[in-house]
Coordinates of C-alpha atoms in Angstrom, one line a residue:
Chain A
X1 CA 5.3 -26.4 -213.9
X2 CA 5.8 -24.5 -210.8
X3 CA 8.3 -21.8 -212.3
X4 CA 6.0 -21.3 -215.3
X5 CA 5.3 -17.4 -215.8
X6 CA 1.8 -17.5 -215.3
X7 CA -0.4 -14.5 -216.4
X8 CA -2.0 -11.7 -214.1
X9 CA -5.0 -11.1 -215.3
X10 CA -6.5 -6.9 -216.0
X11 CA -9.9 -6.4 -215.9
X12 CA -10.4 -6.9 -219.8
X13 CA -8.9 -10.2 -219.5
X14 CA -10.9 -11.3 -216.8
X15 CA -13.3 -13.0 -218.4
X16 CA -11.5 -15.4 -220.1
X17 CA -9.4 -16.4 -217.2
X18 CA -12.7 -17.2 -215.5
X19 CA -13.3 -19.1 -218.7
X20 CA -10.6 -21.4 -218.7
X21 CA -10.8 -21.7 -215.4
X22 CA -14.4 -23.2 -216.2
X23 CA -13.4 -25.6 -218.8
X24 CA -14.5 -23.0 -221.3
X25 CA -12.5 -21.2 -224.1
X26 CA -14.3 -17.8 -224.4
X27 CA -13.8 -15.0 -227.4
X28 CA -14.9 -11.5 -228.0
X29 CA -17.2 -11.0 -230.8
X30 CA -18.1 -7.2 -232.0
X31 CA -22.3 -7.0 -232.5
X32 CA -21.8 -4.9 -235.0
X33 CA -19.5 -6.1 -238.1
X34 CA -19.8 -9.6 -236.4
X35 CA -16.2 -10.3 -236.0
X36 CA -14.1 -13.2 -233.5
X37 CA -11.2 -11.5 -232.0
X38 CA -8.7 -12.5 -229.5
X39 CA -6.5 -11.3 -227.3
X40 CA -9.1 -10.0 -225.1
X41 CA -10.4 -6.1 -225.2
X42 CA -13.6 -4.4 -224.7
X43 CA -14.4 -3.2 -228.3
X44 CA -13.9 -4.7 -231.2
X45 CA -10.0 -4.3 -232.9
X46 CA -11.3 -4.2 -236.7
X47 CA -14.2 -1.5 -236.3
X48 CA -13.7 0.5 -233.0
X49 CA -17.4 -0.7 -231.7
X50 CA -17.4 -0.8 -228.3
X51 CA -20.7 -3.3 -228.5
X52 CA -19.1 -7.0 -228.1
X53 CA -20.4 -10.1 -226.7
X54 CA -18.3 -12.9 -224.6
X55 CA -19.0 -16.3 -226.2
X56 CA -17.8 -20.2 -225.8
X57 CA -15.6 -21.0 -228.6
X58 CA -15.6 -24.5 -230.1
X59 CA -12.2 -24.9 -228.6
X60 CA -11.5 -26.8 -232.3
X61 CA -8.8 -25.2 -234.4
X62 CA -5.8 -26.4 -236.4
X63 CA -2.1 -26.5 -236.1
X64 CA -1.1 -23.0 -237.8
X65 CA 2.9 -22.9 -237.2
X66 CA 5.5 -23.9 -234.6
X67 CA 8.6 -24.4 -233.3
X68 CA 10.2 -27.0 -231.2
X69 CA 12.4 -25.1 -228.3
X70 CA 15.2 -27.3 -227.4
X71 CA 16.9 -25.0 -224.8
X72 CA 15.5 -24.9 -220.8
X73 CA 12.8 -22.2 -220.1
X74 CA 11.8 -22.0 -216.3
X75 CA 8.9 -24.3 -215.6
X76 CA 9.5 -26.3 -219.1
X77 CA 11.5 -29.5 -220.0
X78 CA 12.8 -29.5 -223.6
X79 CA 12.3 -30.0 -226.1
X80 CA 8.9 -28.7 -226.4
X81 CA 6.4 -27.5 -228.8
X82 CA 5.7 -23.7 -228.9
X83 CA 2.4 -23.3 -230.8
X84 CA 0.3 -20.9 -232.7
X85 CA -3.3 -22.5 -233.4
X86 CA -6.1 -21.1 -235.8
X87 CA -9.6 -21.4 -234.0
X88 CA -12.5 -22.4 -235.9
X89 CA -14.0 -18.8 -235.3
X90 CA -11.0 -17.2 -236.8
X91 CA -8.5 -15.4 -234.6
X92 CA -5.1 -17.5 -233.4
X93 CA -3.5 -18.1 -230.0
X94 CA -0.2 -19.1 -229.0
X95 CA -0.5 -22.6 -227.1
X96 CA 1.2 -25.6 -226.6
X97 CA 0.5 -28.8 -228.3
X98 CA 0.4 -31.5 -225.8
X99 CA -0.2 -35.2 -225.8
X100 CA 1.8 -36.0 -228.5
X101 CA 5.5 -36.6 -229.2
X102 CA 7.0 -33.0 -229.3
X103 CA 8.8 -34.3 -232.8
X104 CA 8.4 -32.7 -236.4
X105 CA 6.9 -35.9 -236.9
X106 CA 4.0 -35.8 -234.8
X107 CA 3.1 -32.3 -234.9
X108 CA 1.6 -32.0 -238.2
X109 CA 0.8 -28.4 -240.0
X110 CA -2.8 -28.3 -240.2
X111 CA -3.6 -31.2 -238.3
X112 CA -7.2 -30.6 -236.4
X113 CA -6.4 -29.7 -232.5
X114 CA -8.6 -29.3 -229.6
X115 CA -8.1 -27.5 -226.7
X116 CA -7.6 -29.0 -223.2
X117 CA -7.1 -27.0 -219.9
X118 CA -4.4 -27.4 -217.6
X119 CA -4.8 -26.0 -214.1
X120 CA -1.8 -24.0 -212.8
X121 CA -3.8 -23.0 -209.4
X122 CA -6.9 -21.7 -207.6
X123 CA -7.1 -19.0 -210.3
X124 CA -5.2 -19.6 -213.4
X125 CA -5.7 -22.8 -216.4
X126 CA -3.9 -22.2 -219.2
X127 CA -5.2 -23.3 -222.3
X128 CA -3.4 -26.0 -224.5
X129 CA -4.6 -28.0 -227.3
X130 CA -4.1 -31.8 -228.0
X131 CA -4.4 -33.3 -231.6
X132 CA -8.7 -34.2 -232.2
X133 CA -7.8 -37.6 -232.8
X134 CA -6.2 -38.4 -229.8
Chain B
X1 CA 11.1 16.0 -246.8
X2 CA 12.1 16.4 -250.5
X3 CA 14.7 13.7 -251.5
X4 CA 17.8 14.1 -251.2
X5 CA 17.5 17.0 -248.9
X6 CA 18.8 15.5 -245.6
X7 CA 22.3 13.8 -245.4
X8 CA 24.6 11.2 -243.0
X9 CA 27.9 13.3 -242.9
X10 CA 29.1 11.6 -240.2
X11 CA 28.9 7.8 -239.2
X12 CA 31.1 5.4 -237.4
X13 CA 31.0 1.9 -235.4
X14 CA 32.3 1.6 -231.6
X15 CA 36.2 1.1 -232.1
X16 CA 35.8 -2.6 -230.8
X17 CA 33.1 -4.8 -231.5
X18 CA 32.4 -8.5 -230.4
X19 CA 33.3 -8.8 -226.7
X20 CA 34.0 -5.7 -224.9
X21 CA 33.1 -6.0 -221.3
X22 CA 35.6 -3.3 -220.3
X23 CA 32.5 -0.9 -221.7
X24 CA 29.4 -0.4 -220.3
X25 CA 26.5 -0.3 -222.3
X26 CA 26.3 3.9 -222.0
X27 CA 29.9 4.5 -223.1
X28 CA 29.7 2.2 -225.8
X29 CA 27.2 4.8 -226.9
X30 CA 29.7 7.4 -226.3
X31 CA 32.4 5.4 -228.3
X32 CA 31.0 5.2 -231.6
X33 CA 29.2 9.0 -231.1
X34 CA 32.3 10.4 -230.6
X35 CA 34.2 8.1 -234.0
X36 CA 31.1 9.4 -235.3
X37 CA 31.6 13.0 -234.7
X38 CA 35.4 12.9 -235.6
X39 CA 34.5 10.9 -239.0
X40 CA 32.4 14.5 -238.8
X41 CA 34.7 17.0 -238.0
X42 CA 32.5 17.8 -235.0
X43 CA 32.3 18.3 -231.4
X44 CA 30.1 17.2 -228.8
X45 CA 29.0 20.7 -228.5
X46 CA 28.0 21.1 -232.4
X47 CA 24.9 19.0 -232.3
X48 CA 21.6 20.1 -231.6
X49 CA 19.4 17.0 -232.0
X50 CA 19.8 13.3 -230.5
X51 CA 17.9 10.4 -231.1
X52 CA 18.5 6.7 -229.3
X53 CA 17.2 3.8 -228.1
X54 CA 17.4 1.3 -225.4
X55 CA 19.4 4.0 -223.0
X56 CA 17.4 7.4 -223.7
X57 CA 18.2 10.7 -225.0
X58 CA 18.3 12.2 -222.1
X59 CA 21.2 9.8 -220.6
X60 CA 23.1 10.2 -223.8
X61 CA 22.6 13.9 -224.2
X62 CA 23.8 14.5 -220.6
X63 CA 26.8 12.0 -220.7
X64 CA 27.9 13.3 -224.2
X65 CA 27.5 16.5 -223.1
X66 CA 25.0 18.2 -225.8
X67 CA 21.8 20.4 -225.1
X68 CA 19.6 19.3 -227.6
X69 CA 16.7 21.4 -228.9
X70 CA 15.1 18.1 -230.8
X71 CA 15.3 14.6 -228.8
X72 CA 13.5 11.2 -230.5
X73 CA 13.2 8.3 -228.3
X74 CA 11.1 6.3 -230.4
X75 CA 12.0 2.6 -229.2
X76 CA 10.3 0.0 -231.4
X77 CA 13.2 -2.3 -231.2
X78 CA 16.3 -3.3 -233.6
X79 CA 14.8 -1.1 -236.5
X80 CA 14.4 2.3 -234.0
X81 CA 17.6 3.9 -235.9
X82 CA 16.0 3.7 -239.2
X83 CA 13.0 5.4 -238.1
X84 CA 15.2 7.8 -235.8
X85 CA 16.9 8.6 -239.4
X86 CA 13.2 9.3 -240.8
X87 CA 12.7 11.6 -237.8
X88 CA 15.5 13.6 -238.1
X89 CA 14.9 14.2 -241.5
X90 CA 12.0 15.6 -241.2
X91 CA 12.6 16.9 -237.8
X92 CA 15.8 19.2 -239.8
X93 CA 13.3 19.7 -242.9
X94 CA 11.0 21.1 -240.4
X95 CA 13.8 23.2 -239.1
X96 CA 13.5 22.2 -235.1
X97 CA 17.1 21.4 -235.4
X98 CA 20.2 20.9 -237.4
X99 CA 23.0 18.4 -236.7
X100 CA 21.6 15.6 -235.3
X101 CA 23.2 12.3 -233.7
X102 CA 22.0 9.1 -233.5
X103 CA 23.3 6.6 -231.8
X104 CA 23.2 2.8 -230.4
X105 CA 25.0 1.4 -227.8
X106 CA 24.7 -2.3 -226.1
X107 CA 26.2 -4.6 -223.8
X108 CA 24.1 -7.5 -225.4
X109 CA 26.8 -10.1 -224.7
X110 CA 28.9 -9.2 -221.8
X111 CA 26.0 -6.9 -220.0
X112 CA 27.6 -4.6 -218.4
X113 CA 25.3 -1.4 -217.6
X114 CA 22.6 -3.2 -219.6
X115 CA 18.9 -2.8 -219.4
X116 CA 16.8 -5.8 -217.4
X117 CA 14.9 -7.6 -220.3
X118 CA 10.9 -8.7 -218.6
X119 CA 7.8 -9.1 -219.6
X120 CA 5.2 -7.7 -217.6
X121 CA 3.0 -10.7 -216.3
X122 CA 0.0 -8.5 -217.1
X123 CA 0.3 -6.8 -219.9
X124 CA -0.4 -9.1 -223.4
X125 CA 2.1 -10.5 -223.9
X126 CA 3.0 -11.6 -220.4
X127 CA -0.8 -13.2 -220.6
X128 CA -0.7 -15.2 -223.5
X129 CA 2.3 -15.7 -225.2
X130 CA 4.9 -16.0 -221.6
X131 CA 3.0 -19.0 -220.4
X132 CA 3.6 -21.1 -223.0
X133 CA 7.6 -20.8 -223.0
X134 CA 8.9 -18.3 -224.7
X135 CA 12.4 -17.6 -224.1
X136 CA 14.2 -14.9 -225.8
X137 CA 13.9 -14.2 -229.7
X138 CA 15.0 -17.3 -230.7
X139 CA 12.0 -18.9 -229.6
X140 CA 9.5 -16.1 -230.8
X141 CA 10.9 -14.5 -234.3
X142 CA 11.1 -18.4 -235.8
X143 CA 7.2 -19.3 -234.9
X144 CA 6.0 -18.1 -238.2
X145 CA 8.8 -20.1 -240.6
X146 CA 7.2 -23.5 -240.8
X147 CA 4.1 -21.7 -242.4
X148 CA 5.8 -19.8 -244.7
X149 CA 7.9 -22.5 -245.7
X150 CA 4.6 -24.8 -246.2
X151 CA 2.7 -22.4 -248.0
X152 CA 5.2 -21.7 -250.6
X153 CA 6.9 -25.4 -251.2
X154 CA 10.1 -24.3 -250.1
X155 CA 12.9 -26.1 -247.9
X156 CA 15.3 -25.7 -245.0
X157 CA 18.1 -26.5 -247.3
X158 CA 16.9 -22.8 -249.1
X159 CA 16.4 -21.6 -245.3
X160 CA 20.1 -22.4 -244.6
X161 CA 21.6 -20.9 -247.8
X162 CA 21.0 -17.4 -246.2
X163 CA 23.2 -18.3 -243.4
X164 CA 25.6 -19.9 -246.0
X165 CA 25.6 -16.9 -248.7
X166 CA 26.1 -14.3 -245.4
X167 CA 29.2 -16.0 -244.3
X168 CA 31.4 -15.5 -248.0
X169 CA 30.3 -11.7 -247.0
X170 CA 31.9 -12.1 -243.5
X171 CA 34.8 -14.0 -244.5
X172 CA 35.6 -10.8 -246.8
X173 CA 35.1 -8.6 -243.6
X174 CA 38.2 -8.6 -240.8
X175 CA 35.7 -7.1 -238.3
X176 CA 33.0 -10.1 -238.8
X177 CA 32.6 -12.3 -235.7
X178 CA 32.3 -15.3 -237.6
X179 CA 34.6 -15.7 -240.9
X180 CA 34.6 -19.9 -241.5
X181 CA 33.3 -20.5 -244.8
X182 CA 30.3 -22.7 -243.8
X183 CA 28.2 -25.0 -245.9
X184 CA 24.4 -26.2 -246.1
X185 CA 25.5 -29.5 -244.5
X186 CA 27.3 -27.2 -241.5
X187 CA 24.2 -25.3 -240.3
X188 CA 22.2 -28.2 -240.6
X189 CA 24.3 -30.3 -238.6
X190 CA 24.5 -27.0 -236.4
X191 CA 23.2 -27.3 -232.8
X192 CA 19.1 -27.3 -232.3
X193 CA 17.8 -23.9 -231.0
X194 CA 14.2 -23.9 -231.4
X195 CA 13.1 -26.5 -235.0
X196 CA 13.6 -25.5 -237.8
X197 CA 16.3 -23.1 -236.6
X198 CA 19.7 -24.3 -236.1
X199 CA 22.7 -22.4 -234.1
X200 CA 24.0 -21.2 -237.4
X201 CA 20.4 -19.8 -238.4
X202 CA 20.4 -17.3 -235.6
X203 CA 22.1 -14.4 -235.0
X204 CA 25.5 -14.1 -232.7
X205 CA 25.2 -12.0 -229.5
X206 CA 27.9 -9.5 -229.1
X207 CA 29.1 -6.1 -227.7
X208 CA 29.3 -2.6 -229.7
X209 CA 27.5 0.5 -231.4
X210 CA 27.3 2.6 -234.3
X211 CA 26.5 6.9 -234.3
X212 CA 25.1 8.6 -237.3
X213 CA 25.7 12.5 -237.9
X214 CA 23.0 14.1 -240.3
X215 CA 21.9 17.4 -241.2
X216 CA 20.6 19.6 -244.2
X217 CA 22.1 19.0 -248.1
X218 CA 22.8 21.7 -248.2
X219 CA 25.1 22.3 -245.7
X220 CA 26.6 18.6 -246.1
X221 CA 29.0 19.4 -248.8
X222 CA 31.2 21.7 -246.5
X223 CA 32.1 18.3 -244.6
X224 CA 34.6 16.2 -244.6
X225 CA 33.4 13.1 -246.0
X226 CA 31.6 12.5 -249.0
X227 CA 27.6 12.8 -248.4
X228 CA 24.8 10.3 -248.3
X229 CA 21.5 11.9 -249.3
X230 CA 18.5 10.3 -248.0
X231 CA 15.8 9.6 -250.8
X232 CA 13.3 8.0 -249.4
X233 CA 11.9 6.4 -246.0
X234 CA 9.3 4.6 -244.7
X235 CA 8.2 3.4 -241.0
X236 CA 5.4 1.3 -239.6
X237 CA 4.6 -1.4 -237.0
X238 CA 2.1 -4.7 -236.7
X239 CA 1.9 -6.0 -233.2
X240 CA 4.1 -6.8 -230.0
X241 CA 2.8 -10.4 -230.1
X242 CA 4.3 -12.7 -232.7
X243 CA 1.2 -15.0 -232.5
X244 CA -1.1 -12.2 -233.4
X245 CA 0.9 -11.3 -236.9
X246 CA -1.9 -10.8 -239.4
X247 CA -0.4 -13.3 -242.4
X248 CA 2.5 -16.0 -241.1
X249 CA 3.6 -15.7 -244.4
X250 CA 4.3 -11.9 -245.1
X251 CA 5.3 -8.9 -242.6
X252 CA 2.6 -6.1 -243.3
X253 CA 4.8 -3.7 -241.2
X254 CA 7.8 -4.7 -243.9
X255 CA 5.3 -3.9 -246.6
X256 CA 4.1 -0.8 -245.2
X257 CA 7.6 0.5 -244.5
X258 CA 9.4 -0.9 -248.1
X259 CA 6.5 0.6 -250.3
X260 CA 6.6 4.2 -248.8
X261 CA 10.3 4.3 -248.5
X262 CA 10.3 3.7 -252.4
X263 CA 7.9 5.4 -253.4
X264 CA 9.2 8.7 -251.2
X265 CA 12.5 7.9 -253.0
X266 CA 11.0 8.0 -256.8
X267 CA 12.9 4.9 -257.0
X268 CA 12.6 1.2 -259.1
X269 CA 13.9 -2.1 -257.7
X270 CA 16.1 -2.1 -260.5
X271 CA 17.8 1.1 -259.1
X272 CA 18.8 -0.8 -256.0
X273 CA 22.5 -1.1 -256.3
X274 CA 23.1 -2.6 -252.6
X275 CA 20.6 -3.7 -250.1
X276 CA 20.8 -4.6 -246.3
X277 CA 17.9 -6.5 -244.9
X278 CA 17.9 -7.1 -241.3
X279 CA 18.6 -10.4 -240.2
X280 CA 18.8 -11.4 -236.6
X281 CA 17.6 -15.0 -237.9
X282 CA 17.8 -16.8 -241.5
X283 CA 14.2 -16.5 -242.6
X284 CA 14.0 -12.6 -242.5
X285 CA 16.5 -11.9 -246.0
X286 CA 13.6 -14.4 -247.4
X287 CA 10.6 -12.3 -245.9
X288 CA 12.4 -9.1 -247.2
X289 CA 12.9 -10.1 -250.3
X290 CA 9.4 -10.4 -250.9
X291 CA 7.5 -8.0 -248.7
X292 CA 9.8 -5.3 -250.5
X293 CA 8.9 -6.4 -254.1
X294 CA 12.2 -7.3 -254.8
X295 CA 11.1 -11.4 -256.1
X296 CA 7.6 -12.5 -256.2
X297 CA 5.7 -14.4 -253.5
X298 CA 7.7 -18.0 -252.8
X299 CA 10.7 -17.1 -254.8
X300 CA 13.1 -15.8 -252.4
X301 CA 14.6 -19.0 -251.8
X302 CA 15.7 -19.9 -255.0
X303 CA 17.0 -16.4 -255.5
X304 CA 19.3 -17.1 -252.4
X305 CA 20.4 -20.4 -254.1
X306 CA 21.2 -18.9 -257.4
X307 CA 23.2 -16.8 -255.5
X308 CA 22.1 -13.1 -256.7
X309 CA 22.7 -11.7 -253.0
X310 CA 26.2 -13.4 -252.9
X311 CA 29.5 -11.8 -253.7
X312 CA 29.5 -11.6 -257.5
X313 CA 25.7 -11.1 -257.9
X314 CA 23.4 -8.8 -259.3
X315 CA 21.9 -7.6 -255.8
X316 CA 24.7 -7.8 -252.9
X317 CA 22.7 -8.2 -250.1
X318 CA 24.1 -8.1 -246.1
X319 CA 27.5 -7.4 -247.0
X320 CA 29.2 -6.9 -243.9
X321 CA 28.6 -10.9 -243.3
X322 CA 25.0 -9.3 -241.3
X323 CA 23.6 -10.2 -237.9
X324 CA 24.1 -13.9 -238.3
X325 CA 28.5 -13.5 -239.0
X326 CA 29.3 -9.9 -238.8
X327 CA 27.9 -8.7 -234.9
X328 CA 24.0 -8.6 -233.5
X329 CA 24.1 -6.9 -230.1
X330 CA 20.3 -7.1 -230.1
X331 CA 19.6 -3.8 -231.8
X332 CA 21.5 -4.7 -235.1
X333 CA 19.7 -1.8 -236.8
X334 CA 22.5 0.8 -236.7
X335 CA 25.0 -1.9 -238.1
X336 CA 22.6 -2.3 -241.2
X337 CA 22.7 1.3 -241.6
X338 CA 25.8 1.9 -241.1
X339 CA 27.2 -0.8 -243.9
X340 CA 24.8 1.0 -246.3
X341 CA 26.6 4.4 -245.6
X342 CA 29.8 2.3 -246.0
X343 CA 28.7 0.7 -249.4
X344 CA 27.5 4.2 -250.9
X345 CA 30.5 5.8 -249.7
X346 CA 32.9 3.4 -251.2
X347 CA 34.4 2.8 -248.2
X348 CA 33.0 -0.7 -246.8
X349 CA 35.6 -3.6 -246.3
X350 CA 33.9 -6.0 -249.1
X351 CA 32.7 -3.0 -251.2
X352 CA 30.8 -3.7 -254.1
X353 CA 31.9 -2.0 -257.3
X354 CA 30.1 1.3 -258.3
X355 CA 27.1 1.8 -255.7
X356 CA 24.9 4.6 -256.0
X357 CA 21.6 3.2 -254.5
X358 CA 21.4 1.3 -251.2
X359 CA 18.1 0.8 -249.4
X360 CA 18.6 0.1 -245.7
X361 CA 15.5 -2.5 -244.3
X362 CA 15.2 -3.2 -240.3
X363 CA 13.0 -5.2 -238.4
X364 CA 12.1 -4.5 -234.7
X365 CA 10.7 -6.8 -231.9
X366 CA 9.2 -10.1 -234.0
X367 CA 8.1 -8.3 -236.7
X368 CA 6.8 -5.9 -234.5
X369 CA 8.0 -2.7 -236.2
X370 CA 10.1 -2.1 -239.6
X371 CA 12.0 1.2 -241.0
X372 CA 13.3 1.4 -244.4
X373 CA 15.7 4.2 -245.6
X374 CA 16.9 4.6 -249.2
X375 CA 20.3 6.0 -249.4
X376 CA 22.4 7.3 -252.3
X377 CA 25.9 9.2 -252.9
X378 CA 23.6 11.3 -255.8
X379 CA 21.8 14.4 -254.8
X380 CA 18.4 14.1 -256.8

C-alpha cells in the first residue's frame, strides 16, 4: 500500500496515532457529561468541556454501512470494502473491513468486527477491523 | 426578509452545456452571467452585489467587470447557490445592495481553468476517512445507503427507479445529457461504481453554468420577465466527514434547511406544486423526500415506484431529467434552481401544467451542507 494517502498527524491527533501505533485504539471521553467521541479534539464536541480523558477502546464494534469501490484508488486493488463501523463506546469510524471476501456476501450489516492494525511505517498504523469470528 | 419580498428577475444557463472544453471554467461563469443579465435587461455595470462559488467573487466581479458593494463567497459545496440566494435576500432586505448576481461556472468534465481537487493529509478528513480509499464522491456520498436501505426494508430495485423516473424527465428535455428511456433491469445491469451504486445511479460529469439576477419586489415588476418571489429559505450544514453523519438514515442538515425554508414561507406540503431535490446520486430524491416531510420515514421508495414524481404525477420532481440525465458539473445546485425558476415561470422545456409553488432543495459535500429556497410566481 505504498501510494496509500497516509495521514499527518496535528497535535490533537497525536495521541491516537501513537495509539495505533501501540496496538491500541484510543477515544476521547469528556469528564464531565461522560461522553465517547471520535475524531480526535481536545474538549468534548457535545458539551464544550475542555476536561477529557484519553482511553483504550475495546476495539469491538459492528458493521454500520459500506460500500464496495470497484474503481482503482492509489495504493488499493479493487474491489474493496470502504467501511463505517460503530464502536462499542459509541462514536463510528471509517475503516476497512479486511480478512474477508470484499463481496455483499461476506460483509454482513451488523455483523460484530474487531479491529486489527496495519503498519504503514515507523509512524503511522491505520486501523482496520476484521469480522470477531474470524 | 418578509416573503415574497425579494425576486429572481433574471436567470439563464451557459449557452452550451455537456462538453465544452473551448471554455474555461471562469468564462463559463461569464457565459451564463451575461444570458443571465440579457434574460434581465441588464448590464454588467447594473449590478451591485455578487455571490459565487468555487472561483470567487472577486475573480468574477473583476472579469465581469462589476464593483460590487455586497460580495458572498460562502462555499459549502453543490448547495452554495441556494444559500447565496438566502444571502442576497436578506443582504437586499437589509439594504447593503440591490441587484445582485449569482453565478456558477465549472469545467467539471473537460477541466479547463478548473480548481485542483485535494485533501489536506492533516486536516480530518485527510486523517481518517483518505486512508481508507476514498476516491471522489462516488465512493463517499453512497457509504450511508446500505443502512438506510436496511433500516427501512427497502430494495435496490426502489433505489433504481429514481434513476429510471429521472430519465422520462430527460427524455422530454433536448438539453439533457442523457435521453434513452432506461429501465430497472438497465441500471442494474449498469457498470459497478462503488455497491450498491451502479453507473446509472450516479450522476454524469459535464461542463456549464447557470447566473441568477435578484433584487427587491418591488422593483421586480418593471423587468422584463415575469417575477419569482422568494417565500421562504432555509440553510444549515452537518459535517465535512461522511463517516461522522449523526443518523445514516436521515440528513439533519436536510431537516434543518427544509423545516425553516417552510416554515419562512407560511407554506404546507400540499402547496408544493414542483419540487427539485438535488441529486448527484439515486439515494438523495429518497433522503429528500423524507427529511423534507414530504412521505413518512421508509416510504419514499414506494412513492418513487407509484410514480408520483414522474411525468403525470401529483408531485413532479427533477424535471429537467436532474443530475443523474440532465448535466452535474459538480456544483449542480444552480441547475436545480434554475429549473425551479423555469417551472414557475412557465417556461421549462417539460413544464408542468399550472405551477405556482416550487421548493428548490440542494445538498453540498456528502451531506455536508443543504439550502432550501421556496419559490413562487405569487407575491404573498
Amino acid at each position: 500500500m505504498s501510494d496509500l494517502p497516509l495521514p499527518v498527524p496535528t497535535p490533537e491527533t497525536k495521541h491516537f496515532w501513537e495509539g495505533t501505533r501501540a496496538g491500541e485504539l484510543r477515544l476521547q471521553r469528556c469528564t464531565a457529561c461522560e461522553k465517547a467521541y471520535f475524531p480526535p479534539r481536545p474538549f468534548c464536541p457535545a458539551c464544550g468541556s475542555r476536561k477529557v480523558e484519553v482511553f483504550k477502546a475495546s476495539g469491538r464494534g459492528f458493521l454500520y454501512s459500506y460500500v464496495i469501490h470497484h474503481r482503482p484508488a492509489p495504493g488499493f486493488t479493487p474491489p474493496y470494502s470502504i467501511a463505517v463501523v460503530e464502536l462499542e463506546e459509541g462514536p463510528r469510524m471509517m475503516t476497512n473491513i479486511v480478512g474477508v471476501p470484499q463481496t455483499p456476501e461476506a460483509l454482513r450489516l451488523d455483523m460484530k468486527v474487531k479491529a486489527v492494525f496495519a503498519k504503514q511505517n515507523d509512524e503511522i498504523s491505520l486501523v482496520h477491523f476484521t469480522p470477531e469470528a474470524a | 426578509m418578509k416573503p415574497g419580498s425579494v425576486a429572481i428577475v433574471g436567470a439563464a444557463e451557459t449557452t452550451e452545456l455537456g462538453v465544452v472544453p473551448h471554455l474555461s471554467q471562469i468564462q463559463l461563469h461569464a457565459d451564463a452571467a451575461l444570458n443571465a443579465l440579457a434574460d434581465a435587461g441588464l448590464r454588467p455595470q447594473d449590478i451591485d452585489g455578487v455571490a459565487t462559488a468555487g472561483n470567487t467573487p472577486t475573480e468574477v466581479a473583476y472579469y465581469l467587470g462589476i464593483t460590487p458593494t455586497w460580495v458572498d463567497g460562502t462555499a459549502v459545496g453543490g448547495c452554495s447557490f441556494m444559500l447565496h440566494v438566502r444571502h442576497a435576500a436578506a443582504a437586499i432586505s437589509a439594504g447593503l445592495c440591490k441587484t445582485v448576481l449569482v453565478t456558477h461556472g465549472e469545467s467539471g468534465k473537460s477541466r479547463v481553468g478548473a480548481l485542483p481537487r485535494t485533501i489536506p493529509p492533516s486536516g480530518l478528513q485527510g486523517q481518517f476517512e483518505a486512508p481508507y480509499g476514498i476516491f471522489g464522491p462516488p465512493s463517499q456520498f453512497t457509504i450511508p445507503v446500505l443502512r438506510f436501505l436496511k433500516d427501512r426494508g427497502m430494495t435496490q430495485e426502489q433505489l433504481a427507479m429514481v434513476a429510471v423516473v429521472q430519465r422520462e424527465w430527460a427524455a422530454k428535455n433536448p438539453r439533457a445529457l442523457y435521453k434513452d428511456p432506461i429501465t430497472v433491469a438497465d441500471v442494474l445491469a449498469s457498470r459497478m461504481i462503488a455497491y450498491p451504486f451502479r453507473i446509472l445511479q450516479c450522476c454524469v460529469v459535464t461542463d456549464g453554468g447557470g447566473a441568477l439576477i435578484l433584487t427587491s419586489a418591488d422593483r421586480a415588476k418593471d423587468f422584463p420577465q415575469k417575477p419569482v418571489y422568494i417565500l421562504g429559505t432555509g440553510e444549515s450544514v452537518e459535517t465535512p466527514m461522511i463517516s461522522q453523519m449523526e443518523d445514516f438514515g436521515s440528513s439533519r442538515a436536510f431537516r434543518v434547511a427544509g423545516k425553516r425554508a417552510f416554515e419562512t414561507a407560511g407554506i404546507k406540503h400540499s402547496d408544493v406544486d414542483h419540487l427539485m431535490i438535488y441529486d448527484a446520486f439515486a439515494h438523495l430524491p429518497l433522503f429528500g423526500l423524507e427529511d423534507l416531510g414530504f412521505v413518512g420515514r421508509g416510504e419514499s421508495g414506494d412513492f418513487i415506484v407509484a410514480r408520483n414524481t414522474a411525468p403525470g404525477g401529483k408531485l413532479p420532481m427533477n424535471t429537467n431529467g436532474g443530475g443523474l440525465s440532465y448535466t452535474h458539473t459538480g456544483m449542480y445546485g444552480m441547475f436545480a434552481l434554475q429549473e425551479s425558476v423555469r417551472q414557475v415561470r412557465g417556461t421549462a422545456l417539460a413544464q408542468v401544467p399550472g405551477v405556482e409553488v416550487s421548493v428548490c432543495h440542494g445538498v453540498g459535500g456528502m451531506f455536508a451542507a443543504s439550502g432550501t429556497i421556496v419559490m413562487s410566481n405569487q407575491r404573498p
